[in-house]
Short mmCIF file of C-alpha atoms and ligand atoms in Angstrom, two decimals:
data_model
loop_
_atom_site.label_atom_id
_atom_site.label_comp_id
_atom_site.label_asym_id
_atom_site.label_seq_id
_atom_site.Cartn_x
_atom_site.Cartn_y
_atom_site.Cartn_z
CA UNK F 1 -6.63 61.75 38.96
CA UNK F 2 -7.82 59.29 36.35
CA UNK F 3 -9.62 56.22 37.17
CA UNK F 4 -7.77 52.87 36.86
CA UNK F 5 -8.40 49.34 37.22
CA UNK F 6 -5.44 47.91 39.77
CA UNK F 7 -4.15 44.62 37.64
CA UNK F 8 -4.60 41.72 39.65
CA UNK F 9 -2.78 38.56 38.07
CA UNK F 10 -4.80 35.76 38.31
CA UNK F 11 -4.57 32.48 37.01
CA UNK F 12 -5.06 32.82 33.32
CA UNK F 13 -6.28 29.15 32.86
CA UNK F 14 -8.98 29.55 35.55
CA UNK F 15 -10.40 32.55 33.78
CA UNK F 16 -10.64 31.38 30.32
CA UNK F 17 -12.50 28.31 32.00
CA UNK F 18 -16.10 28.26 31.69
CA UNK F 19 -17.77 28.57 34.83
CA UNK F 20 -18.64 25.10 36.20
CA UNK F 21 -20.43 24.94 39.95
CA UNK F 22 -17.22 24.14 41.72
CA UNK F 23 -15.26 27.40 40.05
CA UNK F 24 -18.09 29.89 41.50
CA UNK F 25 -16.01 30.32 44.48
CA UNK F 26 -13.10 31.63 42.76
CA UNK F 27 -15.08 34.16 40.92
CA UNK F 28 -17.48 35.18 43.57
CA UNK F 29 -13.84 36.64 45.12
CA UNK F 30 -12.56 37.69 42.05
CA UNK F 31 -15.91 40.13 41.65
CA UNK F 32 -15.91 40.74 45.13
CA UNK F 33 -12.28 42.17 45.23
CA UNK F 34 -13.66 44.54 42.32
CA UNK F 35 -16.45 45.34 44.38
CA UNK F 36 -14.15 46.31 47.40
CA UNK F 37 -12.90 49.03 45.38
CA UNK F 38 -15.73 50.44 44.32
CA UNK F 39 -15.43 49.25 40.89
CA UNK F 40 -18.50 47.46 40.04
CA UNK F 41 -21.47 47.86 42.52
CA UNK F 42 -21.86 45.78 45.54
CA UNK F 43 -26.06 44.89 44.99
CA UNK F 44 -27.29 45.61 41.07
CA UNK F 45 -27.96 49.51 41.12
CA UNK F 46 -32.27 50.14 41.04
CA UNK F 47 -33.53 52.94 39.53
CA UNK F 48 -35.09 55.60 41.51
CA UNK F 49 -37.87 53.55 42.20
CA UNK F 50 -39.78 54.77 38.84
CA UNK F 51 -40.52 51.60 37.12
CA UNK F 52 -43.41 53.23 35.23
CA UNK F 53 -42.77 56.02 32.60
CA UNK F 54 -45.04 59.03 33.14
CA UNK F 55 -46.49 61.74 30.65
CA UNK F 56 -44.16 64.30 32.48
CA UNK F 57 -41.33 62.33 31.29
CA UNK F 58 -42.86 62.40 27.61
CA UNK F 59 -43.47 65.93 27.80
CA UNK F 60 -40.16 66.45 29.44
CA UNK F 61 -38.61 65.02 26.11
CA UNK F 62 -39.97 66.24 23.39
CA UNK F 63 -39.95 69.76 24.56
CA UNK F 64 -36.20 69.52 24.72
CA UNK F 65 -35.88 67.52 21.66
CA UNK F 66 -32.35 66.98 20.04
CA UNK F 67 -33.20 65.50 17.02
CA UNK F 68 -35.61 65.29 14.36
CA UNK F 69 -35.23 62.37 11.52
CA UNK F 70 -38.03 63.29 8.60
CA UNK F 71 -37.80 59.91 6.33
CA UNK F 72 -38.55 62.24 3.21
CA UNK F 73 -39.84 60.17 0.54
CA UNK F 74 -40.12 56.27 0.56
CA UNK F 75 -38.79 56.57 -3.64
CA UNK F 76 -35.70 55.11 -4.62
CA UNK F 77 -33.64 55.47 -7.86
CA UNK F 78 -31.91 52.50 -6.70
CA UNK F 79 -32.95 48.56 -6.19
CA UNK F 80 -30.00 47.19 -3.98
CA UNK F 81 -30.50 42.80 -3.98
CA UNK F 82 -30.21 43.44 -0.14
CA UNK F 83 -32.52 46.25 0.84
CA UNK F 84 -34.66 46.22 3.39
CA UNK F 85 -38.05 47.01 1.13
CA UNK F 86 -36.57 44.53 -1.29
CA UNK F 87 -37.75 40.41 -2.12
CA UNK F 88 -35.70 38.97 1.12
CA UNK F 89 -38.19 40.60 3.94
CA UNK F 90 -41.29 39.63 4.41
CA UNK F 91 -41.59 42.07 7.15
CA UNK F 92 -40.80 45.00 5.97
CA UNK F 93 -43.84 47.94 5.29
CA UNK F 94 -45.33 48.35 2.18
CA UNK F 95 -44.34 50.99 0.01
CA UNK F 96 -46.61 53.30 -1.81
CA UNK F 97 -43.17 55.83 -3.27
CA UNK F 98 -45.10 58.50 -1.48
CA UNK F 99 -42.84 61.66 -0.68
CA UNK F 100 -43.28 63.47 2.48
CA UNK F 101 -45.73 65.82 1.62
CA UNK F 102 -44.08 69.69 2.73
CA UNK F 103 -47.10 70.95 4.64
CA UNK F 104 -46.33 67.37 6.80
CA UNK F 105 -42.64 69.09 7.61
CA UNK F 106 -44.03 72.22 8.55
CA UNK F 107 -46.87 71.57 10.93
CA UNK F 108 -43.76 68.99 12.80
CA UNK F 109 -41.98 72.10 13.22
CA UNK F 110 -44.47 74.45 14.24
CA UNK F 111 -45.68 71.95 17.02
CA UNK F 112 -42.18 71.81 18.09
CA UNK F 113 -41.42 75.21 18.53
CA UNK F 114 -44.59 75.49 20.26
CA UNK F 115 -43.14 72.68 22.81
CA UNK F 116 -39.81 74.48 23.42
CA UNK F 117 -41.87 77.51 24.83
CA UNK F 118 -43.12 74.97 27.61
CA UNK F 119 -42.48 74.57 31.02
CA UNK F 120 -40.72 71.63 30.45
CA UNK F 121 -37.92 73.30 27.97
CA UNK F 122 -34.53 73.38 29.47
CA UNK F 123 -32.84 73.20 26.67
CA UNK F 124 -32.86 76.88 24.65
CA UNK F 125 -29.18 77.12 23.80
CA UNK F 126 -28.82 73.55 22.74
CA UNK F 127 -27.94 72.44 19.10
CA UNK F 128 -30.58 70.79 17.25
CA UNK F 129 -30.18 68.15 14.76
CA UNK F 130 -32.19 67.32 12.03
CA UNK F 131 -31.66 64.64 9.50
CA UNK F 132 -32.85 63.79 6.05
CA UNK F 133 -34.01 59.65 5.56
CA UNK F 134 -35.42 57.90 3.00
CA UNK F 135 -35.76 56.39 0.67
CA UNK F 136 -33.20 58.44 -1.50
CA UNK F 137 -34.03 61.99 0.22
CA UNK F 138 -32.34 63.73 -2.75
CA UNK F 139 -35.78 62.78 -4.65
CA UNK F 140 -37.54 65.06 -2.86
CA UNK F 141 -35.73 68.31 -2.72
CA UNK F 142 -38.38 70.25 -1.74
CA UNK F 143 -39.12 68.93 1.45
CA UNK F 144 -34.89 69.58 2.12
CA UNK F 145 -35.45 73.14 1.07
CA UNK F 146 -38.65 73.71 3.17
CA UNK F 147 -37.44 72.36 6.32
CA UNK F 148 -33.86 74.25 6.46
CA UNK F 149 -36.03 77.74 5.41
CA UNK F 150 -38.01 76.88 8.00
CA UNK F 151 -34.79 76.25 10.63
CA UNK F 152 -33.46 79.76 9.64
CA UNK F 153 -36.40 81.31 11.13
CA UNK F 154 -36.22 79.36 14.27
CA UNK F 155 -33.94 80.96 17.16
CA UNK F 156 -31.47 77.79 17.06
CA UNK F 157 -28.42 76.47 16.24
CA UNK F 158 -29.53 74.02 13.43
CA UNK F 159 -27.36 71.03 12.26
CA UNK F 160 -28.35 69.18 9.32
CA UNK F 161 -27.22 65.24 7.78
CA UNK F 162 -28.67 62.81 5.11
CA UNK F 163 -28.17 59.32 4.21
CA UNK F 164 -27.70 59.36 1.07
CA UNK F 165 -26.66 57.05 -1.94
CA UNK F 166 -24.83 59.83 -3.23
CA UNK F 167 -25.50 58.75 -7.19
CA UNK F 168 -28.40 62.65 -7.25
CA UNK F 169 -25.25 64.23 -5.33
CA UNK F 170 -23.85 66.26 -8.76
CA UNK F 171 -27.14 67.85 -8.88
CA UNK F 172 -27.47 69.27 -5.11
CA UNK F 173 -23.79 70.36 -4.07
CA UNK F 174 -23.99 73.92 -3.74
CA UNK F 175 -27.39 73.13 -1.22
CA UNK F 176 -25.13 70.34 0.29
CA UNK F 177 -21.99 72.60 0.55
CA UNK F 178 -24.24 76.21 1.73
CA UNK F 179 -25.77 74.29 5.01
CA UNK F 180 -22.84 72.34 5.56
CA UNK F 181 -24.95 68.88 5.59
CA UNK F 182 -23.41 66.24 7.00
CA UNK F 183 -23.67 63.08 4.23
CA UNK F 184 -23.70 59.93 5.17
CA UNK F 185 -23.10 57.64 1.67
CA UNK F 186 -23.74 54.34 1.27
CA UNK F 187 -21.23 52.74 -0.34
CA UNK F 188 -20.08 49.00 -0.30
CA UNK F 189 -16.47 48.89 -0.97
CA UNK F 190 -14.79 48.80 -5.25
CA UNK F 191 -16.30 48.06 -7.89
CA UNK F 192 -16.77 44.38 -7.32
CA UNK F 193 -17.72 45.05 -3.89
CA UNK F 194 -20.55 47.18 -4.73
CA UNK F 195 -22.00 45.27 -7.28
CA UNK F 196 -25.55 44.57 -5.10
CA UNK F 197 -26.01 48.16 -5.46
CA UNK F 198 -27.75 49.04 -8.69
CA UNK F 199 -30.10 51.37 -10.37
CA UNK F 200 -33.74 50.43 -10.92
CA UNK F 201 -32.01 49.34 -14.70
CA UNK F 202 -30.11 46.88 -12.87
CA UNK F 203 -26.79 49.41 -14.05
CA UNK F 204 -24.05 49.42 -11.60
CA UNK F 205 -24.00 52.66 -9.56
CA UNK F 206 -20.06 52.70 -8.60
CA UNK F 207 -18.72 54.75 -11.26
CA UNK F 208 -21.50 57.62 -11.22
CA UNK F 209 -20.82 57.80 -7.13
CA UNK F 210 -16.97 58.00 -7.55
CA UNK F 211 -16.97 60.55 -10.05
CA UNK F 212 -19.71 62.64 -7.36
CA UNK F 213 -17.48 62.48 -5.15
CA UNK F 214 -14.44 63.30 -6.79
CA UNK F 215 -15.67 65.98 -7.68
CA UNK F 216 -17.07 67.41 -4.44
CA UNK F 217 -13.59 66.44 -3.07
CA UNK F 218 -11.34 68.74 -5.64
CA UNK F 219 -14.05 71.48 -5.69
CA UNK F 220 -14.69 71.83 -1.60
CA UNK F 221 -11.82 69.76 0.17
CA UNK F 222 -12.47 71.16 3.45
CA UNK F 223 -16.60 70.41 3.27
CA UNK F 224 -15.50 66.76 2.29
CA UNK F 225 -12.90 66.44 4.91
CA UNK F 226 -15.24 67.35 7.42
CA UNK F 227 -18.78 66.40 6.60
CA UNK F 228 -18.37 63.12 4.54
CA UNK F 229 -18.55 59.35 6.26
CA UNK F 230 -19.28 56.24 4.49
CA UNK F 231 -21.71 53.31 5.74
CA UNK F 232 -20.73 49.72 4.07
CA UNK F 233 -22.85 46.76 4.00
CA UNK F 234 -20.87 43.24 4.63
CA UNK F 235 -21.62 40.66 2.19
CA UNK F 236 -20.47 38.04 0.01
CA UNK F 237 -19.17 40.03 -2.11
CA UNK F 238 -16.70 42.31 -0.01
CA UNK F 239 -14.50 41.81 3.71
CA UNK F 240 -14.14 43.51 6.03
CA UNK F 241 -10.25 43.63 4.85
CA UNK F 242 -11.31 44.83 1.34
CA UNK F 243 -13.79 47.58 2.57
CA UNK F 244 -11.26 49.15 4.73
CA UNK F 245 -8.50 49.09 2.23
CA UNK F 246 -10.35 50.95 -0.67
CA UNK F 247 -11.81 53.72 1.70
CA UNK F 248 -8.41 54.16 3.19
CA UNK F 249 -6.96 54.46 -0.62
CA UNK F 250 -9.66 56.22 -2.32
CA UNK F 251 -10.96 58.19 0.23
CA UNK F 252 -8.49 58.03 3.28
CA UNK F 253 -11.49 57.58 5.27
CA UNK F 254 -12.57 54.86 7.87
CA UNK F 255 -16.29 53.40 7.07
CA UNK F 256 -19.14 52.08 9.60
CA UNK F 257 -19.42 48.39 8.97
CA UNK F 258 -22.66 47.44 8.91
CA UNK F 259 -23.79 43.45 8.30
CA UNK F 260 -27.24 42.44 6.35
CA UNK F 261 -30.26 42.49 8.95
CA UNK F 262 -31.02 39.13 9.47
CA UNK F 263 -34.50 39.36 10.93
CA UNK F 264 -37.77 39.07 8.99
CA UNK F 265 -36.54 36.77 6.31
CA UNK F 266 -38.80 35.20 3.82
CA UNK F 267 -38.96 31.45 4.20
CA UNK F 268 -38.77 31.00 0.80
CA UNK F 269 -35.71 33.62 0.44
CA UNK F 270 -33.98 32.12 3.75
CA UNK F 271 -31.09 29.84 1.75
CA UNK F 272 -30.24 32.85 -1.06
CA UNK F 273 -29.85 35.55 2.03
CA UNK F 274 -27.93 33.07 4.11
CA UNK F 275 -25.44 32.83 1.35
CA UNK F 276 -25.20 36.90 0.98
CA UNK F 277 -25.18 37.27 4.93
CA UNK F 278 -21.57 37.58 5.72
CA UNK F 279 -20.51 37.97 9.92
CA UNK F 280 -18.52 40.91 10.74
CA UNK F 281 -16.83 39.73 13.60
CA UNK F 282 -15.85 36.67 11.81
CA UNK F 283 -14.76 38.70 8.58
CA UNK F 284 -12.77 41.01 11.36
CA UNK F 285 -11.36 37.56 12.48
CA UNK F 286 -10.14 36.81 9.18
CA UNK F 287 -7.81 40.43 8.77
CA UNK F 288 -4.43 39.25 7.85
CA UNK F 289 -2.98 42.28 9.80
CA UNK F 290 -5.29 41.84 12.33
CA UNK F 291 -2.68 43.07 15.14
CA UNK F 292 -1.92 46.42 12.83
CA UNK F 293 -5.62 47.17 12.24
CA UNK F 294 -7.07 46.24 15.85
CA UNK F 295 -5.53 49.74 17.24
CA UNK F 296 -7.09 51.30 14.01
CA UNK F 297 -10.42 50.29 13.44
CA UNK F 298 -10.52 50.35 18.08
CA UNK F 299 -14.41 50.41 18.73
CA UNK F 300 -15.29 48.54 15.07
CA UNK F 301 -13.59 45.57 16.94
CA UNK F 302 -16.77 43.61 18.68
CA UNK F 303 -14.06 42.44 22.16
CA UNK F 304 -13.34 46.56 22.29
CA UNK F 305 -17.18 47.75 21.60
CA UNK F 306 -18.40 45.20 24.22
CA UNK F 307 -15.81 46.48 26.94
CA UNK F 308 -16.53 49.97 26.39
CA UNK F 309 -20.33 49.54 26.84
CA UNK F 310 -19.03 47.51 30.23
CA UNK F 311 -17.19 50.55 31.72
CA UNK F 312 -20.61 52.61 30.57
CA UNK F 313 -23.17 50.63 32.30
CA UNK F 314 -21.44 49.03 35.37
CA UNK F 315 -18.17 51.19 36.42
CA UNK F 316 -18.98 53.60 39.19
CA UNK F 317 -16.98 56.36 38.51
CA UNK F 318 -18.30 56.70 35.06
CA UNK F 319 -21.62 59.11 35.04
CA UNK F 320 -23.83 60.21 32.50
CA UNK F 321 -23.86 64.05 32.89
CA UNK F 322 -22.13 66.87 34.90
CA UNK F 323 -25.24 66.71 36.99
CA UNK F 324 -25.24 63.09 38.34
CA UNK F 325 -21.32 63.95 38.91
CA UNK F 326 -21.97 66.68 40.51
CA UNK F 327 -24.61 65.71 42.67
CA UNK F 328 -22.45 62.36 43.43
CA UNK F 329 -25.22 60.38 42.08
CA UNK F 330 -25.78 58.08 38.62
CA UNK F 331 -30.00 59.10 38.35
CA UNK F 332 -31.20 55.78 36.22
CA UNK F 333 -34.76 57.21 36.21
CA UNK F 334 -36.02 54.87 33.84
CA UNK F 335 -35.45 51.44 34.82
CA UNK F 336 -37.54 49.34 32.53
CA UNK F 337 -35.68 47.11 30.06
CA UNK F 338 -33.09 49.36 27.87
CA UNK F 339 -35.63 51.22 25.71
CA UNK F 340 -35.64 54.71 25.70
CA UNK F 341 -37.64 57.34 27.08
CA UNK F 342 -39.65 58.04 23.95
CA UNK F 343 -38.16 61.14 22.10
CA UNK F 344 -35.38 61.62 24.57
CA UNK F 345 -33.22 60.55 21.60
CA UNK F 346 -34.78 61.46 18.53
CA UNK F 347 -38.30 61.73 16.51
CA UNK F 348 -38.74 60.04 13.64
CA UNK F 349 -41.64 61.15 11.06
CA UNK F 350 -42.22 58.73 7.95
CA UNK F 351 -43.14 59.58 4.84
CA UNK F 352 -46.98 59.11 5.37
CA UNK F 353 -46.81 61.30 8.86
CA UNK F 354 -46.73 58.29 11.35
CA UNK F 355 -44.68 59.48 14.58
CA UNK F 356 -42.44 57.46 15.65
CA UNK F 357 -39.06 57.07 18.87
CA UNK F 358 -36.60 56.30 16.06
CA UNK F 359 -36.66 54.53 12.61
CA UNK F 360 -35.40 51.20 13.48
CA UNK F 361 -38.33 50.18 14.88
CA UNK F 362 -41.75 49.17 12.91
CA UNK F 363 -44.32 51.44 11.65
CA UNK F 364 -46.88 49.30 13.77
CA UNK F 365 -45.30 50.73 16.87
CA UNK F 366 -46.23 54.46 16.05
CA UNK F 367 -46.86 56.59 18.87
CA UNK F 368 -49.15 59.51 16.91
CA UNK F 369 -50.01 61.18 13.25
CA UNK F 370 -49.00 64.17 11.59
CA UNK F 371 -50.86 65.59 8.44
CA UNK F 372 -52.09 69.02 7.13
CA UNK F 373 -54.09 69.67 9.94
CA UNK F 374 -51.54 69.72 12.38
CA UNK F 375 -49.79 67.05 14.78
CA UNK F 376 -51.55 64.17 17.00
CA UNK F 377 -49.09 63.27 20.11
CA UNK F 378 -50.73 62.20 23.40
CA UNK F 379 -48.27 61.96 26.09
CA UNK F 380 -50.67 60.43 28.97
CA UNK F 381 -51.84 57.63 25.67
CA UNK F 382 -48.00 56.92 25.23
CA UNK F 383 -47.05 56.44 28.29
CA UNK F 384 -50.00 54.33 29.46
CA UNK F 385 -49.03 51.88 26.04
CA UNK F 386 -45.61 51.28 27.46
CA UNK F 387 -46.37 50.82 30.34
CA UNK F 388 -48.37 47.89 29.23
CA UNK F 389 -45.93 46.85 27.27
CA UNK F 390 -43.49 46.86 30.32
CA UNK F 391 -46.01 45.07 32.44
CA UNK F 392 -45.88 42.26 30.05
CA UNK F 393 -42.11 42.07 30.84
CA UNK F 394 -41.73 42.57 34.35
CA UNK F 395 -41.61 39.55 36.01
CA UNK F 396 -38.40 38.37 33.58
CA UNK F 397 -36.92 41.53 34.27
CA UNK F 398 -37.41 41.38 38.19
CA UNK F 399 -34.89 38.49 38.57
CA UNK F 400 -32.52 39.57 35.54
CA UNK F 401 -29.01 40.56 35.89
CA UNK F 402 -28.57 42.18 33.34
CA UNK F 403 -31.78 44.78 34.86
CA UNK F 404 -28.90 47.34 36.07
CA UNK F 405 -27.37 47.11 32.43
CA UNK F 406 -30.02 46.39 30.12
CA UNK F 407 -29.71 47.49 26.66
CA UNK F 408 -32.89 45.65 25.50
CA UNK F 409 -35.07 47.85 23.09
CA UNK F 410 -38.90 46.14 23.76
CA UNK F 411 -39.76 46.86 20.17
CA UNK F 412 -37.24 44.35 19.24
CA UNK F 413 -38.77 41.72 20.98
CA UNK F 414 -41.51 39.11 19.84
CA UNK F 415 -44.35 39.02 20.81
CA UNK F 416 -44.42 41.82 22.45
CA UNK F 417 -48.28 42.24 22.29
CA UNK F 418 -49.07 39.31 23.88
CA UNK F 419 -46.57 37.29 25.96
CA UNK F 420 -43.15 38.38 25.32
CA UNK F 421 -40.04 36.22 26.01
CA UNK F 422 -36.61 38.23 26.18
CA UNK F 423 -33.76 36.19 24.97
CA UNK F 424 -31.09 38.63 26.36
CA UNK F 425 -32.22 37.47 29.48
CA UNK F 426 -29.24 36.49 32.23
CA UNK F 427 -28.78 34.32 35.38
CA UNK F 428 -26.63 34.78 37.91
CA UNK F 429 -24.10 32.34 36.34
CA UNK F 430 -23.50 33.91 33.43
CA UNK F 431 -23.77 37.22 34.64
CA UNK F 432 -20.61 36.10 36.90
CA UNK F 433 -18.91 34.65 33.71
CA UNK F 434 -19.70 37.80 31.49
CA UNK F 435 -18.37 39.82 34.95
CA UNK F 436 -14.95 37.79 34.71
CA UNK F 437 -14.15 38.10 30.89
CA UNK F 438 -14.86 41.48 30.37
CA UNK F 439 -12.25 42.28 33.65
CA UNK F 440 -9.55 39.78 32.16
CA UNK F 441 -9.95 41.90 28.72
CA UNK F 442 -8.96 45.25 30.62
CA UNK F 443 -6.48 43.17 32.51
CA UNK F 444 -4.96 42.10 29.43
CA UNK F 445 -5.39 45.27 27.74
CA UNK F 446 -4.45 48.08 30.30
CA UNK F 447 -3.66 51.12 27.35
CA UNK F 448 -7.19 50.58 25.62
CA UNK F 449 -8.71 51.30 28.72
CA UNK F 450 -7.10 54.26 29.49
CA UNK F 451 -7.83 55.32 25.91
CA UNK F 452 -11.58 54.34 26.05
CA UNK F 453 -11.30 56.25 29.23
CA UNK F 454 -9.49 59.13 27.87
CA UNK F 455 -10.67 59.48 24.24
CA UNK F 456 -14.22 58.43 24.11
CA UNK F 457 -15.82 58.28 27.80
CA UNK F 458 -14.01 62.22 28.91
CA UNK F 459 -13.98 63.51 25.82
S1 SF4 N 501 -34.16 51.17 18.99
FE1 SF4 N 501 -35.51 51.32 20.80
S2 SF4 N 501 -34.18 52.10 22.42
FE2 SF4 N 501 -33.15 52.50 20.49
S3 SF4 N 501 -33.72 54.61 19.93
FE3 SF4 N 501 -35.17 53.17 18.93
S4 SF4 N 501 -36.88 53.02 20.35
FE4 SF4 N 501 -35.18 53.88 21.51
S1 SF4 N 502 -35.21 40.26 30.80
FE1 SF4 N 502 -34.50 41.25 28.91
S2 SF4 N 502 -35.48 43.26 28.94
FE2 SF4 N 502 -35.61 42.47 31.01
S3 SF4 N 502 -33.80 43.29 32.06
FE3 SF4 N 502 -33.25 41.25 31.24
S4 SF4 N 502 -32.31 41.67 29.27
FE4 SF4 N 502 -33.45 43.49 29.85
#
């Protein structure tokens, strides 16, 4: 049978109300009805008692690796106003437009072969996925070429994606087209809407892009249909309204919405981002058919993401694998703060062979080295610098509420050398008030949680 939440009516007014000391009686038995049946936990859910990561775990993870992300060349044939590497970061690395040399690719890929013939593989039938970063990966070919030869002599089911701007894609489409990459484009909407994205000549790059892809849609429909998505960047210059109404005309396609990163800003450059920096969810706020689109665009819409990452983390029917359901059990066996076991998700190899858990994160952070000479990745060195890292942490995260939930990444944080301070941080008030919205949104919205149930948790 599937799950439900039983629809209490309570008093509307009382739950929009923000929680004041005298209300905390209504909503401790609002939360403890839930908790009666079984729908949130009675006490906040520990982990297995494994606060500290261990080498096994390491180990454990990159011998069953799912993904590998090779950024393959930091070049660019394009100088987008907004871009990371560009004049409004002061953060960001510097660039030396080195490419990935190929020998770099190919000692990763030995090593991890080597790994999967460990004790700690489980994992020999599973797909692997390996993606192409940059940069603009299309100026460096080679290293493409050289890393899917190499995956045809591996024993494994090898899918392969690139972000891409798309504006070198006329020149690669049979490659493209005979591995069946998946291509991510970045694209920002029209014309108009696209304007911040511009060759190194300051030319506009909308025209060249459309006609790419054009073409790769009347040559190979059925490789566009299925391996093409589009990333947008909000700005000043585009809505969210806009965005979604030329990809569903041109394209007939539904982009990722992504706004400006607003962290590491120049001082000096603070006012001119600030005036490019548009909000998504208050450009989603602004859709005329907001009603129309809200089914539509579903998890895009911040009330809808937020409740589905509720019923994720805190409902207790919902497990992570066949083998927690199976053994009746949700096995959390990494409890500190919400960053992940390193490699569990993905490796990430820059350009100039620094090893790294993902690419979000800063090239300072590096967990090991690869160069001609092979790979350097100590498991017992990693795990020892997190769990310093976690040490620094642990006495906010002891009496956090969010500890069962947390979806903190520690690389995020400031700091974090020295004495870290996590704003995502939460009391038991507002724990109780975040508790109480997110039920009155699946109280007021009983089919979307049968369809988050249904169509993105099951499936
Ligand atoms: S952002 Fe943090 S938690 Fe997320 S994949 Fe990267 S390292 Fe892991
Ligand atoms: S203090 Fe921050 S990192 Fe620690 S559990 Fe709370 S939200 Fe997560």
């Amino acid at each position: 049978m599937h799950p439900y939440i039983p629809f209490i009516h309570f008093e509307r007014q009382a739950a929009e109300k923000t929680i004041e000391r005298e209300d905390f009686e209504y909503y401790k038995k609002k939360i403890a009805y839930y908790q009666s049946h079984g729908i949130i936990s009675e006490k906040p859910v520990s982990g297995n008692g494994q606060l500290y990561l261990s080498p096994e775990l390491i180990e454990e993870s990159i011998s069953n690796l799912k993904q590998i992300v090779f950024e393959t060349t930091e070049k660019c044939n394009l100088q987008c106003k907004y871009c990371y590497y560009g004049e409004y970061y002061h953060t960001a690395p510097e660039r030396k437009n080195q490419d990935m040399p190929v020998e770099y690719a190919k000692k990763m890929m030995e090593y991890l072969s080597k790994k999967q013939l460990s004790e700690f593989n489980q994992s020999w039938n599973h797909w692997m996925y390996i993606s192409f970063y940059g940069g603009e990966p299309m100026m460096n070919m080679p290293l493409v070429k050289s890393v899917i030869k190499a995956g045809k002599m591996k024993n494994r089911q090898i899918a392969y994606s690139m972000t891409t701007n798309a504006t070198l894609l006329n020149k690669n489409v049979p490659l493209v087209v005979d591995n069946d990459i998946h291509l991510t484009i970045s694209l920002d909407g029209n014309k108009e809407n696209n304007s911040y994205r511009v060759f190194r000549n300051k030319a506009q790059t909308f025209d060249k892009i459309l006609s790419n892809l054009k073409k790769l849609q009347q040559q190979y429909p059925i490789y566009y249909e299925k391996n093409i998505k589009f990333n947008a960047v909000l700005h000043n210059k585009n809505s969210v309204q806009e965005i979604y109404d030329f990809f569903q005309t041109e394209f007939n396609k539904k982009p990722a919405i992504l706004e400006l990163n607003n962290s590491g800003i120049a001082e000096e450059k603070s006012n001119e981002f600030y005036a490019t920096y548009r909000n998504r969810n208050e450009s989603l706020s602004q859709l005329e058919n907001y009603a129309q689109l809200e089914s539509e665009l579903f998890l895009d819409m911040p009330s809808y993401h937020s409740a589905l990452i509720f019923l994720h983390q805190y409902i207790q029917f919902v497990y992570k694998s066949y083998e927690d359901l199976l053994s009746g059990e949700n096995r959390i066996l990494w409890t500190s703060t919400g960053t992940c076991i390193p490699f569990s998700r993905k490796i990430f190899i820059t350009a100039n062979g620094k090893i790294l858990p993902c690419e979000k994160i800063a090239q300072k952070f590096a967990l090991g080295t690869v160069d001609e000479n092979g790979v350097y990745l100590d498991a017992t060195e990693i795990a020892n610098k997190y769990n310093t890292y976690y040490k620094t942490l642990s006495k906010q995260c002891a009496v956090c509420y969010r500890q069962q939930a947390c979806n903190q990444c520690i690389f995020f944080l400031e700091n974090l050398e020295d004495k870290p301070v996590c704003h995502g941080f939460m009391d038991k008030n507002s724990m109780q008030k975040y508790l109480t919205n997110t039920i009155s949104f699946f109280e007021n919205h009983p089919h979307d949680y049968s369809r988050m149930m249904k169509d993105v948790i099951i499936s």
